[in-house]
Amino acid sequence: MHAIAIVFIAVGLALICVGCVIFAKNRKHRESTIPLEAEIVDKKERKDADGNIVSEFFLFFEIDGKTYTGVKPVSTADFYNIPIGNKVEYICDKADPNKPAETKLVNPAFVRLGVLLGGALAVVGIYMLTMSMV
């Protein structure tokens, strides 16, 4: 019974730690990027080094009165269904708006769920450990 309780506690604490790390990465992502809507000015398909087709939108957007351009890889369905002139969501680097954001935001709901599940597992493990000692 002790071993199972310790496993519950360890897994719970690990989930809490992973959630905290992801939360910190999300915070850094939000502080170093600018989410915006950019206009599609062109779109092209090309082959990458592996021979796979890569579909891209070439974008135009404005930040504080300055104009910038960007490239956004998109799914083939979006490539054919979204016409030039439409606006799409784009996240650029705050330090250099011509560059897309390097990191991706993890859905905060998953982070919360992981931390809550980790907390519950840790509490159950502590309860099991306490009960087995009595």
mmCIF file of C-alpha atoms in Angstrom:
data_model
loop_
_atom_site.group_PDB
_atom_site.id
_atom_site.type_symbol
_atom_site.label_atom_id
_atom_site.label_comp_id
_atom_site.label_asym_id
_atom_site.label_seq_id
_atom_site.Cartn_x
_atom_site.Cartn_y
_atom_site.Cartn_z
ATOM 1 C CA MET A 1 0.000 0.000 0.000
ATOM 2 C CA HIS A 2 2.930 2.340 0.746
ATOM 3 C CA ALA A 3 4.336 1.869 -2.743
ATOM 4 C CA ILE A 4 1.037 2.743 -4.429
ATOM 5 C CA ALA A 5 0.615 5.813 -2.246
ATOM 6 C CA ILE A 6 4.150 6.971 -3.062
ATOM 7 C CA VAL A 7 3.506 6.472 -6.781
ATOM 8 C CA PHE A 8 0.315 8.568 -6.505
ATOM 9 C CA ILE A 9 2.206 11.312 -4.676
ATOM 10 C CA ALA A 10 5.117 11.250 -7.141
ATOM 11 C CA VAL A 11 2.865 11.352 -10.217
ATOM 12 C CA GLY A 12 0.751 14.105 -8.647
ATOM 13 C CA LEU A 13 3.775 16.243 -7.835
ATOM 14 C CA ALA A 14 5.218 15.631 -11.313
ATOM 15 C CA LEU A 15 1.970 16.817 -12.932
ATOM 16 C CA ILE A 16 1.972 19.917 -10.747
ATOM 17 C CA CYS A 17 5.609 20.667 -11.659
ATOM 18 C CA VAL A 18 4.984 20.175 -15.391
ATOM 19 C CA GLY A 19 1.946 22.455 -15.145
ATOM 20 C CA CYS A 20 4.026 25.166 -13.470
ATOM 21 C CA VAL A 21 6.740 24.927 -16.149
ATOM 22 C CA ILE A 22 4.168 25.137 -18.951
ATOM 23 C CA PHE A 23 2.467 28.059 -17.187
ATOM 24 C CA ALA A 24 5.832 29.899 -17.087
ATOM 25 C CA LYS A 25 6.414 29.189 -20.803
ATOM 26 C CA ASN A 26 2.926 30.464 -21.633
ATOM 27 C CA ARG A 27 3.578 33.648 -19.668
ATOM 28 C CA LYS A 28 6.896 34.198 -21.474
ATOM 29 C CA HIS A 29 5.146 33.568 -24.807
ATOM 30 C CA ARG A 30 2.453 36.160 -24.069
ATOM 31 C CA GLU A 31 5.068 38.738 -22.993
ATOM 32 C CA SER A 32 7.284 38.271 -26.060
ATOM 33 C CA THR A 33 4.677 38.069 -28.836
ATOM 34 C CA ILE A 34 1.946 40.182 -30.421
ATOM 35 C CA PRO A 35 -1.275 38.469 -31.571
ATOM 36 C CA LEU A 36 -2.915 40.308 -34.470
ATOM 37 C CA GLU A 37 -4.903 39.982 -37.650
ATOM 38 C CA ALA A 38 -2.887 40.129 -40.851
ATOM 39 C CA GLU A 39 -4.079 40.443 -44.428
ATOM 40 C CA ILE A 40 -3.178 37.747 -46.935
ATOM 41 C CA VAL A 41 -1.385 39.432 -49.853
ATOM 42 C CA ASP A 42 -0.150 36.291 -51.599
ATOM 43 C CA LYS A 43 -0.083 32.535 -51.171
ATOM 44 C CA LYS A 44 2.230 29.920 -52.569
ATOM 45 C CA GLU A 45 2.915 26.227 -52.371
ATOM 46 C CA ARG A 46 6.432 24.821 -52.491
ATOM 47 C CA LYS A 47 8.224 21.552 -51.849
ATOM 48 C CA ASP A 48 10.449 21.252 -48.799
ATOM 49 C CA ALA A 49 13.704 19.275 -48.605
ATOM 50 C CA ASP A 50 11.757 16.030 -48.060
ATOM 51 C CA GLY A 51 9.559 16.607 -51.097
ATOM 52 C CA ASN A 52 6.465 17.458 -49.030
ATOM 53 C CA ILE A 53 4.233 20.297 -50.204
ATOM 54 C CA VAL A 54 4.275 23.305 -47.877
ATOM 55 C CA SER A 55 1.436 25.822 -48.214
ATOM 56 C CA GLU A 56 2.159 29.385 -47.051
ATOM 57 C CA PHE A 57 0.336 32.680 -46.744
ATOM 58 C CA PHE A 58 2.332 35.857 -47.259
ATOM 59 C CA LEU A 59 0.957 38.455 -44.884
ATOM 60 C CA PHE A 60 0.844 42.213 -44.456
ATOM 61 C CA PHE A 61 0.072 43.884 -41.131
ATOM 62 C CA GLU A 62 0.523 47.126 -39.246
ATOM 63 C CA ILE A 63 1.812 47.768 -35.723
ATOM 64 C CA ASP A 64 1.963 51.299 -34.306
ATOM 65 C CA GLY A 65 1.768 52.828 -37.783
ATOM 66 C CA LYS A 66 4.617 50.725 -39.219
ATOM 67 C CA THR A 67 3.950 48.068 -41.829
ATOM 68 C CA TYR A 68 5.424 44.585 -41.670
ATOM 69 C CA THR A 69 5.282 41.365 -43.639
ATOM 70 C CA GLY A 70 5.213 37.779 -42.502
ATOM 71 C CA VAL A 71 4.872 34.218 -43.734
ATOM 72 C CA LYS A 72 2.502 31.732 -42.144
ATOM 73 C CA PRO A 73 2.508 28.022 -42.960
ATOM 74 C CA VAL A 74 -1.065 26.767 -43.315
ATOM 75 C CA SER A 75 -2.941 23.548 -43.957
ATOM 76 C CA THR A 76 -3.777 22.665 -47.538
ATOM 77 C CA ALA A 77 -7.502 23.095 -46.788
ATOM 78 C CA ASP A 78 -6.954 26.660 -45.524
ATOM 79 C CA PHE A 79 -4.696 27.376 -48.496
ATOM 80 C CA TYR A 80 -7.491 26.626 -50.950
ATOM 81 C CA ASN A 81 -10.445 27.911 -48.881
ATOM 82 C CA ILE A 82 -9.153 31.288 -47.674
ATOM 83 C CA PRO A 83 -8.732 33.788 -50.536
ATOM 84 C CA ILE A 84 -6.144 36.533 -50.907
ATOM 85 C CA GLY A 85 -7.370 39.706 -49.198
ATOM 86 C CA ASN A 86 -8.875 37.928 -46.189
ATOM 87 C CA LYS A 87 -7.482 38.413 -42.710
ATOM 88 C CA VAL A 88 -6.037 35.607 -40.603
ATOM 89 C CA GLU A 89 -4.751 35.374 -37.053
ATOM 90 C CA TYR A 90 -0.993 35.752 -36.821
ATOM 91 C CA ILE A 91 1.393 35.909 -33.883
ATOM 92 C CA CYS A 92 4.659 37.754 -34.385
ATOM 93 C CA ASP A 93 7.740 38.315 -32.258
ATOM 94 C CA LYS A 94 7.525 41.541 -30.238
ATOM 95 C CA ALA A 95 11.251 42.311 -30.680
ATOM 96 C CA ASP A 96 11.125 41.799 -34.474
ATOM 97 C CA PRO A 97 7.580 41.848 -35.903
ATOM 98 C CA ASN A 98 8.867 40.564 -39.254
ATOM 99 C CA LYS A 99 9.534 37.211 -37.536
ATOM 100 C CA PRO A 100 6.757 34.822 -36.541
ATOM 101 C CA ALA A 101 6.519 33.726 -32.911
ATOM 102 C CA GLU A 102 8.963 30.893 -32.262
ATOM 103 C CA THR A 103 7.051 29.211 -29.464
ATOM 104 C CA LYS A 104 3.464 28.097 -29.274
ATOM 105 C CA LEU A 105 1.012 28.703 -26.487
ATOM 106 C CA VAL A 106 -0.270 25.582 -24.712
ATOM 107 C CA ASN A 107 -3.999 25.649 -24.063
ATOM 108 C CA PRO A 108 -4.395 27.008 -20.499
ATOM 109 C CA ALA A 109 -7.323 24.635 -19.879
ATOM 110 C CA PHE A 110 -4.976 21.647 -20.291
ATOM 111 C CA VAL A 111 -2.472 23.229 -17.899
ATOM 112 C CA ARG A 112 -5.175 23.790 -15.266
ATOM 113 C CA LEU A 113 -6.527 20.268 -15.756
ATOM 114 C CA GLY A 114 -3.054 18.775 -15.317
ATOM 115 C CA VAL A 115 -2.380 20.763 -12.144
ATOM 116 C CA LEU A 116 -5.796 19.877 -10.701
ATOM 117 C CA LEU A 117 -5.352 16.207 -11.558
ATOM 118 C CA GLY A 118 -1.846 16.300 -10.073
ATOM 119 C CA GLY A 119 -3.150 17.898 -6.892
ATOM 120 C CA ALA A 120 -5.904 15.316 -6.604
ATOM 121 C CA LEU A 121 -3.479 12.427 -7.110
ATOM 122 C CA ALA A 122 -1.082 13.857 -4.538
ATOM 123 C CA VAL A 123 -3.886 14.315 -1.988
ATOM 124 C CA VAL A 124 -5.154 10.768 -2.592
ATOM 125 C CA GLY A 125 -1.600 9.441 -2.243
ATOM 126 C CA ILE A 126 -1.036 11.344 1.002
ATOM 127 C CA TYR A 127 -4.380 10.065 2.323
ATOM 128 C CA MET A 128 -3.498 6.483 1.384
ATOM 129 C CA LEU A 129 -0.074 6.798 2.991
ATOM 130 C CA THR A 130 -1.551 8.255 6.182
ATOM 131 C CA MET A 131 -4.237 5.569 6.404
ATOM 132 C CA SER A 132 -1.720 2.785 5.879
ATOM 133 C CA MET A 133 0.417 4.110 8.735
ATOM 134 C CA VAL A 134 -2.463 4.122 11.221
#
